[in-house]
mmCIF file of C-alpha atoms in Angstrom:
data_model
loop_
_atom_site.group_PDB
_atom_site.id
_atom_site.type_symbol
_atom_site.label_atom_id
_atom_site.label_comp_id
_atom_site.label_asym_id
_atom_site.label_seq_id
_atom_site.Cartn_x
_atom_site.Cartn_y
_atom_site.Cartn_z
ATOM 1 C CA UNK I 152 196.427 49.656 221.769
ATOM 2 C CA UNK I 153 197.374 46.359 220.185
ATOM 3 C CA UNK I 154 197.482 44.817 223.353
ATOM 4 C CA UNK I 155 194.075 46.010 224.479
ATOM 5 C CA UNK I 156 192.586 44.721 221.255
ATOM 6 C CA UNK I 157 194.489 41.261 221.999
ATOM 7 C CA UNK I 158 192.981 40.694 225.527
ATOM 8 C CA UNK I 159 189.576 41.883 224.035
ATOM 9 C CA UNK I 160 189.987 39.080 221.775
ATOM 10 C CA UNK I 161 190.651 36.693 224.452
ATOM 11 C CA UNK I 162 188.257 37.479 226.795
ATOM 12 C CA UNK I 163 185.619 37.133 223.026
ATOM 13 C CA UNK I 164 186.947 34.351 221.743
ATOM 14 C CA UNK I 165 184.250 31.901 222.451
ATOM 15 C CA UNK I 166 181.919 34.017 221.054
ATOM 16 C CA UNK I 167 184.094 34.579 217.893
ATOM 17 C CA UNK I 168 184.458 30.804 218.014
ATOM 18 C CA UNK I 169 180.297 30.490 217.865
ATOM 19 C CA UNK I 170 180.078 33.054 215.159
ATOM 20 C CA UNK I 171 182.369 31.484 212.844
ATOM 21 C CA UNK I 172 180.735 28.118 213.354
ATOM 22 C CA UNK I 173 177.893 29.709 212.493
ATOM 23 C CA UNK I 174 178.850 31.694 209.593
ATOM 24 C CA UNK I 175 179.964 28.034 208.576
ATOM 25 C CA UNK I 176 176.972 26.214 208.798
ATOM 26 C CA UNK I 177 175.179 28.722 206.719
ATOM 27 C CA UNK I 178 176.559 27.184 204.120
ATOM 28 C CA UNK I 179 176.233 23.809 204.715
ATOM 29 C CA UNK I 180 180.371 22.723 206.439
ATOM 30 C CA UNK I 181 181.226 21.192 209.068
ATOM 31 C CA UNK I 182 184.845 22.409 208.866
ATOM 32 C CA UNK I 183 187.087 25.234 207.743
ATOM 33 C CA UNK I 184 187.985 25.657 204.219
ATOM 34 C CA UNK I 185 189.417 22.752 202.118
ATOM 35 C CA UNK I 186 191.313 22.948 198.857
ATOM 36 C CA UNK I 187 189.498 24.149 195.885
ATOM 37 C CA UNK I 188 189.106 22.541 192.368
ATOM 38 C CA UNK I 189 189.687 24.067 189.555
ATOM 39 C CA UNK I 190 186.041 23.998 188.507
ATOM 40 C CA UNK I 191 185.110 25.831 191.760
ATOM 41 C CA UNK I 192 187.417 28.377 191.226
ATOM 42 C CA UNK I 193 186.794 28.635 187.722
ATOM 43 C CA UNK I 194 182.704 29.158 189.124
ATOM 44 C CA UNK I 195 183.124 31.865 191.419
ATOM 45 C CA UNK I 196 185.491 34.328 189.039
ATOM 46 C CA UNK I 197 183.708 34.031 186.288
ATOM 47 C CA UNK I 198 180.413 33.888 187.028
ATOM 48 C CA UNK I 199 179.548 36.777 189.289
ATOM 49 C CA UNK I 200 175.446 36.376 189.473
ATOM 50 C CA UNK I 201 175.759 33.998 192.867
ATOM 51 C CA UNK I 202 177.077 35.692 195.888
ATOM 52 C CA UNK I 203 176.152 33.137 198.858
ATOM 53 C CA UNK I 204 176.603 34.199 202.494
ATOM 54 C CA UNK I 205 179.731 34.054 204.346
ATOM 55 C CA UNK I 206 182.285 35.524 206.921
ATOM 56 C CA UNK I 207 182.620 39.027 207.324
ATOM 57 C CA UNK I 208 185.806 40.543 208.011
ATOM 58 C CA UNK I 209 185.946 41.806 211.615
ATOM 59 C CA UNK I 210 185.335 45.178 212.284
ATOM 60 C CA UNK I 211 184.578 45.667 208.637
ATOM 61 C CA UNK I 212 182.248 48.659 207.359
ATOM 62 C CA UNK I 213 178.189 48.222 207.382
ATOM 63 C CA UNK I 214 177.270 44.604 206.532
ATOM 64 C CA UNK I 215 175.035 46.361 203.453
ATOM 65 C CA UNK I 216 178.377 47.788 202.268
ATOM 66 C CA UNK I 217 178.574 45.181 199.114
ATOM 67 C CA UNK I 218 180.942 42.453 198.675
ATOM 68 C CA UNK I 219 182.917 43.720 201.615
ATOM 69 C CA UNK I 220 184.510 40.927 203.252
ATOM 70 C CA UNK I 221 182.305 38.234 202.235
ATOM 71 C CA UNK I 222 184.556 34.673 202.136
ATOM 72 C CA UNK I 223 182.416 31.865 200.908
ATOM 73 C CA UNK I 224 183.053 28.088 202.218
ATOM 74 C CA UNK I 225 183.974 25.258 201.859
ATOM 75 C CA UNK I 226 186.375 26.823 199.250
ATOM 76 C CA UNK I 227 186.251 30.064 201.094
ATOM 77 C CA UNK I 228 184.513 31.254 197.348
ATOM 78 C CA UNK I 229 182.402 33.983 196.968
ATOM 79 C CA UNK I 230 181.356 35.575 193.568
ATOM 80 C CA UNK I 231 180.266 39.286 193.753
ATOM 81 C CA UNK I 232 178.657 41.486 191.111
ATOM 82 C CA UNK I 233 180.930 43.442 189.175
ATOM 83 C CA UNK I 234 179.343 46.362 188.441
ATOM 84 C CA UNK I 235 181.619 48.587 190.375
ATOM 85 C CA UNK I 236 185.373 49.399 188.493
ATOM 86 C CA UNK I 237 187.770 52.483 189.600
ATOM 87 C CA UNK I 238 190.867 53.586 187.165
ATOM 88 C CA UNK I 239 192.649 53.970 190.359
ATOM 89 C CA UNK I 240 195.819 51.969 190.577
ATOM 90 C CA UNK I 241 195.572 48.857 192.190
ATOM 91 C CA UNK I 242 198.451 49.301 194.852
ATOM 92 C CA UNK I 243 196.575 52.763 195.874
ATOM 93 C CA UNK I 244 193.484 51.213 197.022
ATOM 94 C CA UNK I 245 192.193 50.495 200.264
ATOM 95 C CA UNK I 246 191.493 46.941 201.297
ATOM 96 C CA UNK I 247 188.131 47.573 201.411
ATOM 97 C CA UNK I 248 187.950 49.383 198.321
ATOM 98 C CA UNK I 249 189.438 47.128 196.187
ATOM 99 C CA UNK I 250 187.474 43.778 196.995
ATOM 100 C CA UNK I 251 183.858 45.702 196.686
ATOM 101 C CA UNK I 252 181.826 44.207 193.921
ATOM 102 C CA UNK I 253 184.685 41.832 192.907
ATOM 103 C CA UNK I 254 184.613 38.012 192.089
ATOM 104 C CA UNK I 255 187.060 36.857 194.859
ATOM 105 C CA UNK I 256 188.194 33.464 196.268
ATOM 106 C CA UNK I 257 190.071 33.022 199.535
ATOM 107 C CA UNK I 258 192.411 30.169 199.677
ATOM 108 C CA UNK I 259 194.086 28.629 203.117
ATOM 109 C CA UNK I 260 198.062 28.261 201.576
ATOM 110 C CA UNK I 261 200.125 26.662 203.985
ATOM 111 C CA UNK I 262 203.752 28.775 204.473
ATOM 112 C CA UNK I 263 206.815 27.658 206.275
ATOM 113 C CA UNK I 264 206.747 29.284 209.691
ATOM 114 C CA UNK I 265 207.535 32.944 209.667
ATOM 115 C CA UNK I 266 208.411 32.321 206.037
ATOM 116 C CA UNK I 267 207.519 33.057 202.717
ATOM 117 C CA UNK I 268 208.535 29.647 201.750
ATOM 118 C CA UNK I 269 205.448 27.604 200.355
ATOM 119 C CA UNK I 270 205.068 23.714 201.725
ATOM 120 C CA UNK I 271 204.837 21.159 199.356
ATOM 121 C CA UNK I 272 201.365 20.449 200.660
ATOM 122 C CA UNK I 273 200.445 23.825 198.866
ATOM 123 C CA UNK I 274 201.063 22.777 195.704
ATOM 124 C CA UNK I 275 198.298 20.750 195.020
ATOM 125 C CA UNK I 276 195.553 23.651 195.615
ATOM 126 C CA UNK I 277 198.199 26.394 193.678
ATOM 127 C CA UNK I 278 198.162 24.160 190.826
ATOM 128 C CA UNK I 279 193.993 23.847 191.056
ATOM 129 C CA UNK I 280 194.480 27.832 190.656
ATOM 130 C CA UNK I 281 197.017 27.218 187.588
ATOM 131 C CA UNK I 282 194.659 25.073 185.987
ATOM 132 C CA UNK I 283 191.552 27.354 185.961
ATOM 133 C CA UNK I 284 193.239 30.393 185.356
ATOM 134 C CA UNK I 285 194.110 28.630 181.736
ATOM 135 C CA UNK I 286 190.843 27.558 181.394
ATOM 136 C CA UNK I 287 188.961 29.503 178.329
ATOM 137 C CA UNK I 288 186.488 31.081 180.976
ATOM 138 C CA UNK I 289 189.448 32.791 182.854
ATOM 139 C CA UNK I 290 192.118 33.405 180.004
ATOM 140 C CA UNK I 291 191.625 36.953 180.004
ATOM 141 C CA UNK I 292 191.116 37.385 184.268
ATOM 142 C CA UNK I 293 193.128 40.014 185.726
ATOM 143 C CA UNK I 294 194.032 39.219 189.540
ATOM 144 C CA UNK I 295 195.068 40.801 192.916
ATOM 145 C CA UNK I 296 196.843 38.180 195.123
ATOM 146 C CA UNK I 297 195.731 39.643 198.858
ATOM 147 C CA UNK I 298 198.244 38.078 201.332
ATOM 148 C CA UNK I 299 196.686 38.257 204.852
ATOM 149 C CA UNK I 300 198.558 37.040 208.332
ATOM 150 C CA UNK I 301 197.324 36.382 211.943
ATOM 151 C CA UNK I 302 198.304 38.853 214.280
ATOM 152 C CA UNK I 303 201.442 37.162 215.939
ATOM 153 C CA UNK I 304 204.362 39.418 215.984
ATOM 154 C CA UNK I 305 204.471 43.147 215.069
ATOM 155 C CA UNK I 306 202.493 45.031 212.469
ATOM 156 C CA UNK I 307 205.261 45.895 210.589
ATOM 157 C CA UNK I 308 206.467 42.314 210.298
ATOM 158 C CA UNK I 309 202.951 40.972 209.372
ATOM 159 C CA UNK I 310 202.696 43.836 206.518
ATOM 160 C CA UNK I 311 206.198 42.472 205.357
ATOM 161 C CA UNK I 312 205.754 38.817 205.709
ATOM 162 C CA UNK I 313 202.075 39.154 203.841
ATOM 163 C CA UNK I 314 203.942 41.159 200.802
ATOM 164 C CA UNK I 315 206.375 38.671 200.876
ATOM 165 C CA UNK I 316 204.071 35.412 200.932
ATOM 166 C CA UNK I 317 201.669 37.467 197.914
ATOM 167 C CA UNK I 318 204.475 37.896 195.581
ATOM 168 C CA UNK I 319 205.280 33.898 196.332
ATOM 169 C CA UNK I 320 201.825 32.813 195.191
ATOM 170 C CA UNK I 321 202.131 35.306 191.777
ATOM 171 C CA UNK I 322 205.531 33.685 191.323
ATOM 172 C CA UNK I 323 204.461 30.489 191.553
ATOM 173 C CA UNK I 324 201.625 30.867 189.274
ATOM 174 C CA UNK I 325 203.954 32.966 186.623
ATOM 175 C CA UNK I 326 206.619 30.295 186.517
ATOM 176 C CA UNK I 327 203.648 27.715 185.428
ATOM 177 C CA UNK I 328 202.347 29.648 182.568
ATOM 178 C CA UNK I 329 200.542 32.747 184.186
ATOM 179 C CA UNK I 330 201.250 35.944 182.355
ATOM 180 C CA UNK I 331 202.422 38.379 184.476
ATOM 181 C CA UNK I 332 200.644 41.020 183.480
ATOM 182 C CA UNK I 333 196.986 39.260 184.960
ATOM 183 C CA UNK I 334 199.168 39.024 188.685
ATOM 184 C CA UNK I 335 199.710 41.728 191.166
ATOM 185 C CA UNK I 336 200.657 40.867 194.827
ATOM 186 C CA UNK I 337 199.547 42.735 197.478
ATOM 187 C CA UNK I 338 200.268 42.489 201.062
ATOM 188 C CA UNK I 339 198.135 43.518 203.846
ATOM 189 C CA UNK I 340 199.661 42.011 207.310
ATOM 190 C CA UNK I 341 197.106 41.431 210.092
ATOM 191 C CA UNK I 342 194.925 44.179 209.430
ATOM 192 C CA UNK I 343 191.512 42.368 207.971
ATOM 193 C CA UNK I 344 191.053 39.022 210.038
ATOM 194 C CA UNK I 345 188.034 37.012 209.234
ATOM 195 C CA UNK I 346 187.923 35.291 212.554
ATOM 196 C CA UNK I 347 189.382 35.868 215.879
ATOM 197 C CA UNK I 348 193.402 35.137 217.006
ATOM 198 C CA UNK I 349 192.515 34.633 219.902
ATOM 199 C CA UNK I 350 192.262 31.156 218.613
ATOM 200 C CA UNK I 351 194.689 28.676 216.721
ATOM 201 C CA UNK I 352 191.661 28.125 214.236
ATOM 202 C CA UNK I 353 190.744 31.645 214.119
ATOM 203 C CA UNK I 354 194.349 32.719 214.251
ATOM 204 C CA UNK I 355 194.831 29.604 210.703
ATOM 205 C CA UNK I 356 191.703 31.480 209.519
ATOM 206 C CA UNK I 357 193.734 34.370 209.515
ATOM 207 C CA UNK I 358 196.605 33.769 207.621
ATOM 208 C CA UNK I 359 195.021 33.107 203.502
ATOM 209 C CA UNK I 360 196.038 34.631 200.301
ATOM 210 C CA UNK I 361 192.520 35.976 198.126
ATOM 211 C CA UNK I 362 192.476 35.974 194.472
ATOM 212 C CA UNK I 363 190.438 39.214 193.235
ATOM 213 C CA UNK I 364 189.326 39.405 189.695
ATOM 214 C CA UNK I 365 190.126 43.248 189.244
ATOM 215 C CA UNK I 366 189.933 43.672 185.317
ATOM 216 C CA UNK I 367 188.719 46.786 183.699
ATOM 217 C CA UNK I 368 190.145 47.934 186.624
ATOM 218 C CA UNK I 369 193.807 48.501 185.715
ATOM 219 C CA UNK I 370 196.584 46.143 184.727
ATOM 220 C CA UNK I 371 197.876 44.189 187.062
ATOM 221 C CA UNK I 372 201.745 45.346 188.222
ATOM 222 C CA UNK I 373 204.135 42.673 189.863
#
């Protein structure tokens, strides 16, 4: 099955490759998503009245389904209305499920190869995310950290290495001042691409940790 669905993706991928330019210049960018500021990021979780079009995830449920995998650029920021809140625990959610109606803001970290490891060239853009989550408009925000990986190698590996690269980014943030109790990593491999691996850029598209403002949802759990 997964190879069917690769060599569908290869024989698509120039159309993916249109689509995503596309869904791109919608919003006004010329390239994939850069690193954020902290004002940006401070914008799109707390402010949740100016949801701007996006990329959907592929194979993702009706496009009027809201919120659901809507990744603004050139910060790959979106801000969803909030209105919808579950008392379900966060870890028991479905992908889906848990970004609907949720402030969210998709972030390209760079990783060591097959590696949880963060570069040094990360640090910059996690520190952008340390900065507004002190702010006074985000000192209460409660956050999922998505991880999300192309689809090289096996499921079970991407499901592991995404885990693994989540709880990274909520470690990083911790050990700079970020309560604990706001972070919860979450890992979900290869299963909810934005673009197409079929591609290096699709495939670099692929692999991004989301930050999902899920208070009066639940506390967050490590």
């Amino acid at each position: 099955m997964k190879i069917l669905q690769r060599s569908k993706q290869a024989s698509y991928g120039w159309v993916a490759g249109l689509v995503i330019g596309l869904a791109w210049s919608v919003v006004g960018v010329a390239a994939p998503p850069g690193p954020e500021t902290a004002a940006e990021i401070e914008r799109a979780l707390g402010v949740p009245d100016n949801a701007q079009p996006g990329l959907r995830l592929r194979g993702a449920p009706d496009p009027g389904s809201p919120g659901v995998g809507k990744l603004r650029g050139p910060a790959g920021i979106v801000s969803d209305p909030t209105t919808s809140r579950t008392a379900e625990p966060l870890e028991m959610l479905d992908y889906p499920t848990l970004i609907q109606d949720r402030p969210k803001v998709a972030a390209l970290i760079h990783f060591d190869p097959n590696s949880a490891r963060i570069r040094s060239d990360a640090y910059k853009l996690l520190n952008e995310y340390v900065s507004a989550l002190k702010s006074a408009a985000l000192a209460d925000a409660v956050l999922v950290i998505a991880g999300h990986t192309d689809a090289a190698g096996s499921e079970e590996h991407n499901l592991s290495l995404s885990q693994q690269r989540a709880q990274a980014v909520r470690d990083y943030l911790v050990e700079r001042g970020i309560a604990p109790n706001r972070l919860s990593a979450k890992g979900y491999g290869e299963a909810y691409p934005v673009a197409s691996n079929a591609t290096e850029a699709g495939r670099e598209l692929n692999r991004r940790s989301e930050f999902i403002r899920v208070d009066g949802s639940t506390t967050a759990r490590p």
